[in-house]
Coordinates of C-alpha atoms and ligand atoms in Angstrom, one line a residue:
Y8 CA -2.5 -15.5 16.6
P9 CA -2.8 -15.6 12.8
V10 CA -5.0 -12.7 11.6
T11 CA -7.8 -14.2 9.5
A12 CA -10.2 -12.7 7.5
P13 CA -13.7 -14.2 7.4
D14 CA -14.6 -16.9 4.9
D15 CA -18.0 -15.4 4.9
I16 CA -16.9 -11.8 3.4
S17 CA -20.4 -10.7 4.0
D18 CA -19.7 -11.1 8.0
C19 CA -18.6 -7.4 7.5
V20 CA -19.8 -4.2 9.4
P21 CA -19.6 -0.5 8.5
A22 CA -15.9 0.9 9.2
T23 CA -15.8 3.4 12.1
S24 CA -12.5 2.6 14.0
L25 CA -9.7 5.1 13.7
I26 CA -11.9 7.9 12.0
N27 CA -11.8 10.8 14.1
N28 CA -14.9 12.6 12.2
L29 CA -17.3 10.3 11.3
D30 CA -19.8 13.2 10.5
D31 CA -17.6 14.3 7.9
V32 CA -16.4 11.4 6.1
V33 CA -16.4 11.9 2.3
R34 CA -15.9 8.5 0.9
G35 CA -18.2 6.6 3.1
V36 CA -17.7 4.0 5.7
A37 CA -19.9 0.9 4.2
C38 CA -16.6 -0.9 3.0
C39 CA -17.5 -4.5 2.7
P40 CA -17.0 -6.0 -0.5
P41 CA -19.8 -6.9 -2.8
H42 CA -20.4 -10.6 -2.3
S43 CA -22.5 -13.4 -4.0
P44 CA -24.1 -15.5 -1.2
A45 CA -22.6 -18.8 -2.3
A46 CA -19.0 -17.5 -2.6
F47 CA -16.7 -18.7 -0.6
P48 CA -12.9 -18.0 -1.0
K49 CA -10.5 -20.7 -2.3
P50 CA -6.9 -21.0 -1.3
Y51 CA -5.0 -19.2 -3.9
V52 CA -2.3 -21.1 -6.0
L53 CA 0.2 -18.5 -7.6
P54 CA -0.2 -18.9 -11.2
S55 CA 2.7 -19.4 -13.6
F56 CA 4.1 -16.7 -15.9
R57 CA 5.9 -16.0 -19.1
A58 CA 8.0 -12.7 -17.8
L59 CA 8.5 -11.2 -14.7
R60 CA 6.3 -7.6 -14.3
V61 CA 8.8 -4.6 -13.6
R62 CA 8.1 -2.1 -11.4
S63 CA 10.0 1.2 -12.5
P64 CA 10.4 4.3 -10.7
A65 CA 7.5 6.9 -11.3
H66 CA 9.9 9.6 -12.3
K67 CA 11.4 8.0 -14.9
L68 CA 8.4 6.5 -16.9
T69 CA 8.2 7.2 -20.6
P70 CA 5.3 9.1 -21.8
E71 CA 4.1 5.9 -23.4
Y72 CA 4.1 3.8 -20.0
I73 CA 2.4 7.1 -18.3
E74 CA -0.5 6.9 -21.0
K75 CA -0.8 3.2 -20.5
Y76 CA -0.9 3.6 -16.6
K77 CA -3.5 6.0 -17.2
A78 CA -5.4 4.0 -19.5
A79 CA -5.3 1.1 -16.9
I80 CA -6.9 3.5 -14.1
A81 CA -9.2 5.0 -16.7
A82 CA -10.8 1.7 -17.3
M83 CA -11.1 0.7 -13.5
K84 CA -12.9 4.0 -12.9
A85 CA -15.2 3.4 -15.7
L86 CA -16.3 0.1 -14.2
P87 CA -19.6 -0.1 -12.3
D88 CA -19.0 0.7 -8.7
D89 CA -20.4 -2.7 -7.6
H90 CA -18.1 -4.5 -9.7
P91 CA -15.2 -6.2 -7.5
H92 CA -12.4 -4.5 -9.6
S93 CA -14.0 -0.9 -9.7
W94 CA -11.8 2.0 -8.3
K95 CA -14.1 2.4 -5.5
Q96 CA -14.1 -1.4 -4.6
Q97 CA -10.3 -1.6 -4.6
G98 CA -10.3 1.7 -2.5
K99 CA -12.7 0.0 0.1
I100 CA -10.4 -2.9 0.5
H101 CA -8.2 -0.7 2.7
C102 CA -11.0 0.6 4.7
A103 CA -12.4 -2.8 5.3
Y104 CA -9.3 -4.3 6.4
C105 CA -7.7 -1.2 8.3
N106 CA -11.0 0.6 10.2
G107 CA -12.6 -2.3 11.8
A108 CA -15.0 -4.0 8.9
Y109 CA -14.0 -7.5 9.7
H110 CA -13.9 -9.2 13.0
Q111 CA -12.2 -12.5 14.1
Q112 CA -13.4 -14.8 16.9
L113 CA -10.4 -15.7 19.1
S114 CA -12.0 -17.7 21.7
E115 CA -15.5 -18.1 22.9
N116 CA -15.5 -14.8 24.4
Q117 CA -13.1 -12.7 22.7
K118 CA -13.7 -11.2 19.3
V119 CA -11.2 -9.2 17.8
E120 CA -11.1 -6.5 15.0
V121 CA -8.8 -7.8 11.8
K122 CA -6.1 -5.1 11.7
V123 CA -3.4 -5.1 9.3
H124 CA -1.4 -2.3 10.6
F125 CA 1.3 -1.5 13.3
S126 CA 2.4 -5.0 13.3
S127 CA 4.6 -7.4 11.3
I128 CA 1.8 -8.1 8.8
F129 CA 1.8 -4.9 7.4
Y130 CA 4.3 -5.7 4.7
P131 CA 2.7 -8.9 3.6
F132 CA -1.1 -7.6 3.5
H133 CA 0.0 -4.6 1.5
R134 CA 2.1 -6.8 -0.7
W135 CA -1.2 -8.9 -1.4
Y136 CA -3.2 -6.0 -2.0
L137 CA -1.0 -4.4 -4.7
Y138 CA -0.5 -7.8 -6.2
F139 CA -4.2 -8.1 -7.1
Y140 CA -4.6 -4.5 -8.1
E141 CA -1.6 -4.8 -10.5
R142 CA -3.0 -7.8 -12.1
I143 CA -6.6 -6.4 -12.2
L144 CA -5.0 -3.1 -14.2
G145 CA -3.0 -5.4 -16.4
K146 CA -6.0 -7.2 -17.1
L147 CA -8.3 -4.2 -18.0
I148 CA -5.6 -3.2 -20.6
D149 CA -5.0 -6.6 -21.8
D150 CA -1.4 -6.3 -20.9
P151 CA -0.1 -9.4 -18.7
S152 CA 3.2 -7.5 -18.4
F153 CA 1.7 -4.4 -16.8
A154 CA 3.5 -3.4 -13.7
L155 CA 2.7 -0.7 -11.1
P156 CA 5.4 2.1 -11.0
Y157 CA 6.8 2.9 -7.8
W158 CA 7.3 6.3 -5.9
N159 CA 11.0 6.6 -5.4
W160 CA 10.7 8.9 -2.7
D161 CA 13.9 7.3 -1.0
N162 CA 16.3 8.9 -4.0
P163 CA 16.6 12.6 -4.6
M164 CA 15.2 12.3 -8.0
G165 CA 12.2 10.9 -6.9
M166 CA 11.4 13.1 -3.6
M167 CA 8.6 15.4 -5.4
L168 CA 4.9 13.9 -5.9
P169 CA 5.1 12.5 -9.3
A170 CA 4.4 14.9 -11.8
M171 CA 1.7 12.6 -13.9
F172 CA -0.6 12.7 -10.6
E173 CA -1.0 16.5 -11.0
A174 CA -0.7 17.0 -14.6
P175 CA -3.9 18.4 -16.2
G176 CA -5.8 15.9 -18.7
P177 CA -6.5 16.1 -22.3
D178 CA -8.9 19.2 -22.3
N179 CA -6.3 21.0 -20.0
D180 CA -8.6 20.1 -17.0
L181 CA -7.2 18.4 -14.2
R182 CA -10.3 16.4 -13.6
T183 CA -9.9 14.5 -16.7
N184 CA -6.5 13.3 -15.9
P185 CA -7.5 9.6 -14.2
L186 CA -4.5 10.0 -11.9
F187 CA -5.8 13.2 -10.1
D188 CA -7.4 13.1 -7.0
P189 CA -9.1 16.3 -5.5
Y190 CA -8.4 15.3 -1.7
R191 CA -4.5 15.9 -1.7
N192 CA -2.5 18.8 0.1
V193 CA -2.3 21.3 -3.1
S194 CA 0.9 22.9 -1.5
H195 CA 2.5 19.5 -1.6
A196 CA 2.3 19.4 -5.6
A197 CA 5.7 19.4 -7.4
P198 CA 8.4 20.9 -6.9
A199 CA 7.7 20.6 -3.0
I200 CA 10.3 18.2 -1.7
V201 CA 8.8 15.2 0.4
D202 CA 9.2 15.4 4.5
L203 CA 10.0 11.5 5.2
Q204 CA 9.2 12.8 8.9
F205 CA 6.0 14.8 8.4
D206 CA 4.0 14.9 11.1
D207 CA 1.4 17.6 10.0
K208 CA 3.8 20.6 10.8
E209 CA 5.5 22.5 7.8
R210 CA 9.0 22.9 8.4
G211 CA 9.9 24.7 5.7
H212 CA 13.5 23.4 5.2
P213 CA 15.2 24.5 2.1
C214 CA 15.3 21.6 -0.6
V215 CA 18.9 20.6 0.0
D216 CA 18.5 20.4 3.5
Q217 CA 15.3 18.4 3.3
V218 CA 16.7 15.9 0.7
S219 CA 19.4 15.1 3.2
I220 CA 17.1 15.1 6.3
N221 CA 15.1 12.4 4.4
L222 CA 18.2 10.2 3.4
C223 CA 19.4 10.3 7.1
S224 CA 16.0 9.1 8.4
L225 CA 16.0 6.5 5.8
H226 CA 19.2 5.5 7.0
T227 CA 18.1 5.0 10.6
Q228 CA 15.0 3.4 9.6
M229 CA 16.7 0.9 7.1
I230 CA 20.3 0.4 8.3
R231 CA 19.8 0.8 12.1
T232 CA 17.3 -2.0 12.3
K233 CA 18.9 -4.8 12.8
R234 CA 16.7 -6.6 14.5
T235 CA 13.7 -8.2 12.7
D236 CA 11.3 -6.7 15.2
D237 CA 12.7 -3.0 14.8
F238 CA 12.0 -3.1 10.8
F239 CA 8.9 -5.2 10.7
G240 CA 7.1 -4.7 14.0
C241 CA 6.2 -7.3 16.3
D242 CA 3.7 -10.3 15.7
P243 CA 0.2 -9.4 15.5
N244 CA -1.1 -9.6 19.0
P245 CA -4.8 -8.7 20.1
K246 CA -3.5 -7.3 23.6
V247 CA -0.6 -5.0 21.9
S248 CA -2.2 -2.3 19.7
E249 CA 0.5 -0.6 18.4
C250 CA 3.9 -2.2 17.6
G251 CA 4.8 -1.1 13.7
G252 CA 8.0 -1.4 12.3
S253 CA 10.3 1.5 11.5
I254 CA 9.3 2.1 8.0
E255 CA 5.7 1.9 8.7
N256 CA 5.8 4.3 11.6
G257 CA 8.4 6.4 9.8
A258 CA 8.7 7.3 6.1
H259 CA 5.2 5.2 5.3
T260 CA 3.2 7.2 7.7
A261 CA 4.7 10.7 6.9
V262 CA 4.0 10.2 3.3
H263 CA 0.4 9.5 3.8
R264 CA 0.2 12.5 6.0
W265 CA 2.0 14.5 3.6
V266 CA -0.2 13.8 0.5
G267 CA -3.6 14.0 2.5
N268 CA -5.6 17.3 2.4
P269 CA -5.2 18.7 5.8
R270 CA -8.3 20.8 5.3
M271 CA -10.5 17.9 5.1
A272 CA -12.1 16.5 8.3
N273 CA -10.1 13.1 8.2
H274 CA -7.2 14.5 6.0
E275 CA -8.5 12.5 3.2
D276 CA -7.5 10.8 1.0
L277 CA -4.1 9.5 2.0
G278 CA -4.1 11.2 5.5
N279 CA -6.9 8.4 6.7
F280 CA -6.8 4.5 6.2
Y281 CA -10.5 4.6 5.5
S282 CA -10.0 6.9 2.4
A283 CA -6.5 6.3 1.4
G284 CA -7.1 3.5 -1.2
Y285 CA -9.1 5.7 -3.4
D286 CA -5.9 8.0 -4.5
P287 CA -4.0 6.4 -7.2
V288 CA -0.8 7.8 -5.4
F289 CA -1.7 5.0 -2.5
Y290 CA -0.4 2.2 -4.6
V291 CA 2.6 4.0 -6.1
H292 CA 3.7 4.8 -2.7
H293 CA 3.0 1.4 -1.5
A294 CA 5.1 -0.2 -4.1
N295 CA 7.9 1.7 -2.9
V296 CA 7.1 0.7 0.9
D297 CA 7.0 -3.1 -0.5
R298 CA 10.4 -2.3 -2.2
M299 CA 11.7 -1.3 1.3
W300 CA 11.0 -4.8 2.4
H301 CA 12.6 -6.3 -0.4
I302 CA 15.8 -4.1 0.1
W303 CA 16.1 -4.4 3.8
M304 CA 16.2 -8.2 3.3
G305 CA 19.2 -8.0 0.8
L306 CA 21.2 -5.7 3.1
K307 CA 24.4 -7.2 4.6
G308 CA 23.5 -9.6 7.5
N309 CA 19.6 -9.3 6.8
R310 CA 19.4 -12.3 4.6
N311 CA 17.1 -15.0 6.8
K312 CA 15.7 -12.4 9.0
G313 CA 12.1 -11.9 8.0
P314 CA 9.2 -12.7 10.3
R315 CA 9.1 -16.5 11.0
S316 CA 6.4 -17.3 13.5
T317 CA 3.7 -19.4 12.6
D318 CA 1.3 -16.8 13.4
W319 CA 2.9 -14.6 10.6
K320 CA 3.2 -17.2 8.2
N321 CA -0.7 -18.3 8.5
S322 CA -2.1 -14.9 8.6
S323 CA -4.6 -14.7 5.7
Y324 CA -6.6 -12.3 3.8
V325 CA -9.4 -12.6 1.1
F326 CA -9.1 -10.8 -2.2
Y327 CA -11.0 -11.0 -5.5
D328 CA -8.1 -11.7 -8.0
E329 CA -8.1 -10.5 -11.5
N330 CA -10.7 -13.3 -12.8
E331 CA -13.2 -12.2 -10.1
E332 CA -12.6 -15.3 -8.3
L333 CA -12.5 -14.8 -4.3
V334 CA -9.6 -16.1 -3.0
R335 CA -7.6 -16.6 0.3
V336 CA -3.9 -15.6 0.4
Y337 CA -1.4 -16.2 3.0
N338 CA 1.7 -14.4 4.2
R339 CA 3.8 -17.5 3.9
D340 CA 3.2 -17.3 0.1
C341 CA 4.3 -13.8 -0.6
V342 CA 7.8 -13.9 0.7
D343 CA 9.4 -14.5 -2.5
M344 CA 8.2 -11.7 -5.0
K345 CA 9.8 -13.5 -8.2
R346 CA 7.5 -16.4 -7.5
M347 CA 4.6 -13.8 -7.6
G348 CA 6.0 -12.6 -10.8
Y349 CA 7.3 -9.2 -10.2
M350 CA 10.3 -7.3 -9.4
Y351 CA 11.5 -3.8 -9.3
E352 CA 13.8 -2.0 -11.4
A353 CA 17.0 -1.0 -9.5
S354 CA 17.5 2.7 -8.4
S355 CA 20.5 3.9 -6.7
I356 CA 20.4 3.9 -2.6
P357 CA 21.9 7.1 -1.4
W358 CA 20.7 6.6 2.1
K359 CA 23.0 3.6 2.4
E360 CA 25.9 6.3 2.8
S361 CA 24.1 8.8 4.9
P362 CA 24.4 8.0 8.3
P363 CA 22.7 10.7 10.6
Ligands
C2O27 CU1 -2.5 0.3 5.0 CU2 0.2 3.0 3.6 O1 -1.4 2.0 4.7

């Protein structure tokens, strides 16, 4: 069935699915978007543009670019909470779509939660989410070429949490850095090397070992997934709850767990869907996940192997675009990222040559 967010976004309930400790949530479960009664989503038309936005590896950003990115996040954080572009509202989008705030009527007596994880709509939903987030940030600093950085965790040079997220702000105080988030695992700040198979246990591998373990696991997730379903996960199906693809279940989830704070009841922020969108790291992490989709499609033999079912193509979500227009977007319109107006700066891909 095509996953379909409701036309009336006020048809939305507090999000409680997949949150283990509801009594101790620190980000709140009222995740429904602001909504004016008369507003219904219009079908989205990809706008024309002058130049592609180029997403660069976070560890290679110039100091000027980091300042620009910080300024954009600071501007987002300065918006009133109920503004659809505010940092809170953007964070709530993830909670609404991932923790059961929306429902969809499949038949007269079957109503199911809208879910965007553990199936092949994982990639397109998050592509659209980042797409609007990036355009909103660009608009806030009046820079139509603004592009999100990507956390290049698949390259040895990018396997640490990018330094800008943990650097102190102007008065040498962490809290004045708009990229800082108080709910992270402090022992995973640089120079800790990310563990792309992290499952909440510290392995304590020496750095060199951890780097090669990471490369081998990426090789498995990217190269040994010849079948479309192995990489993307299966078509969304209300009867099958978990059939995510290799990267979603693998490196993607490991990074979420590795960044979230294990001392928080729900491993906020990145360690739980309901809170993940509050940490700016989320979007930079997901830019690399999105890049994995792009790279996989370009690998030898994979060219025409993206998901093709009608359900996949017609699944759709509702977002506020950068003009505060409520729009409905479809998976079928996000397959070609150049048409969407962005691309990834290349970075070497050593996992191609790292079979386990
Ligand atoms: Cu919607 Cu990384 O999760």
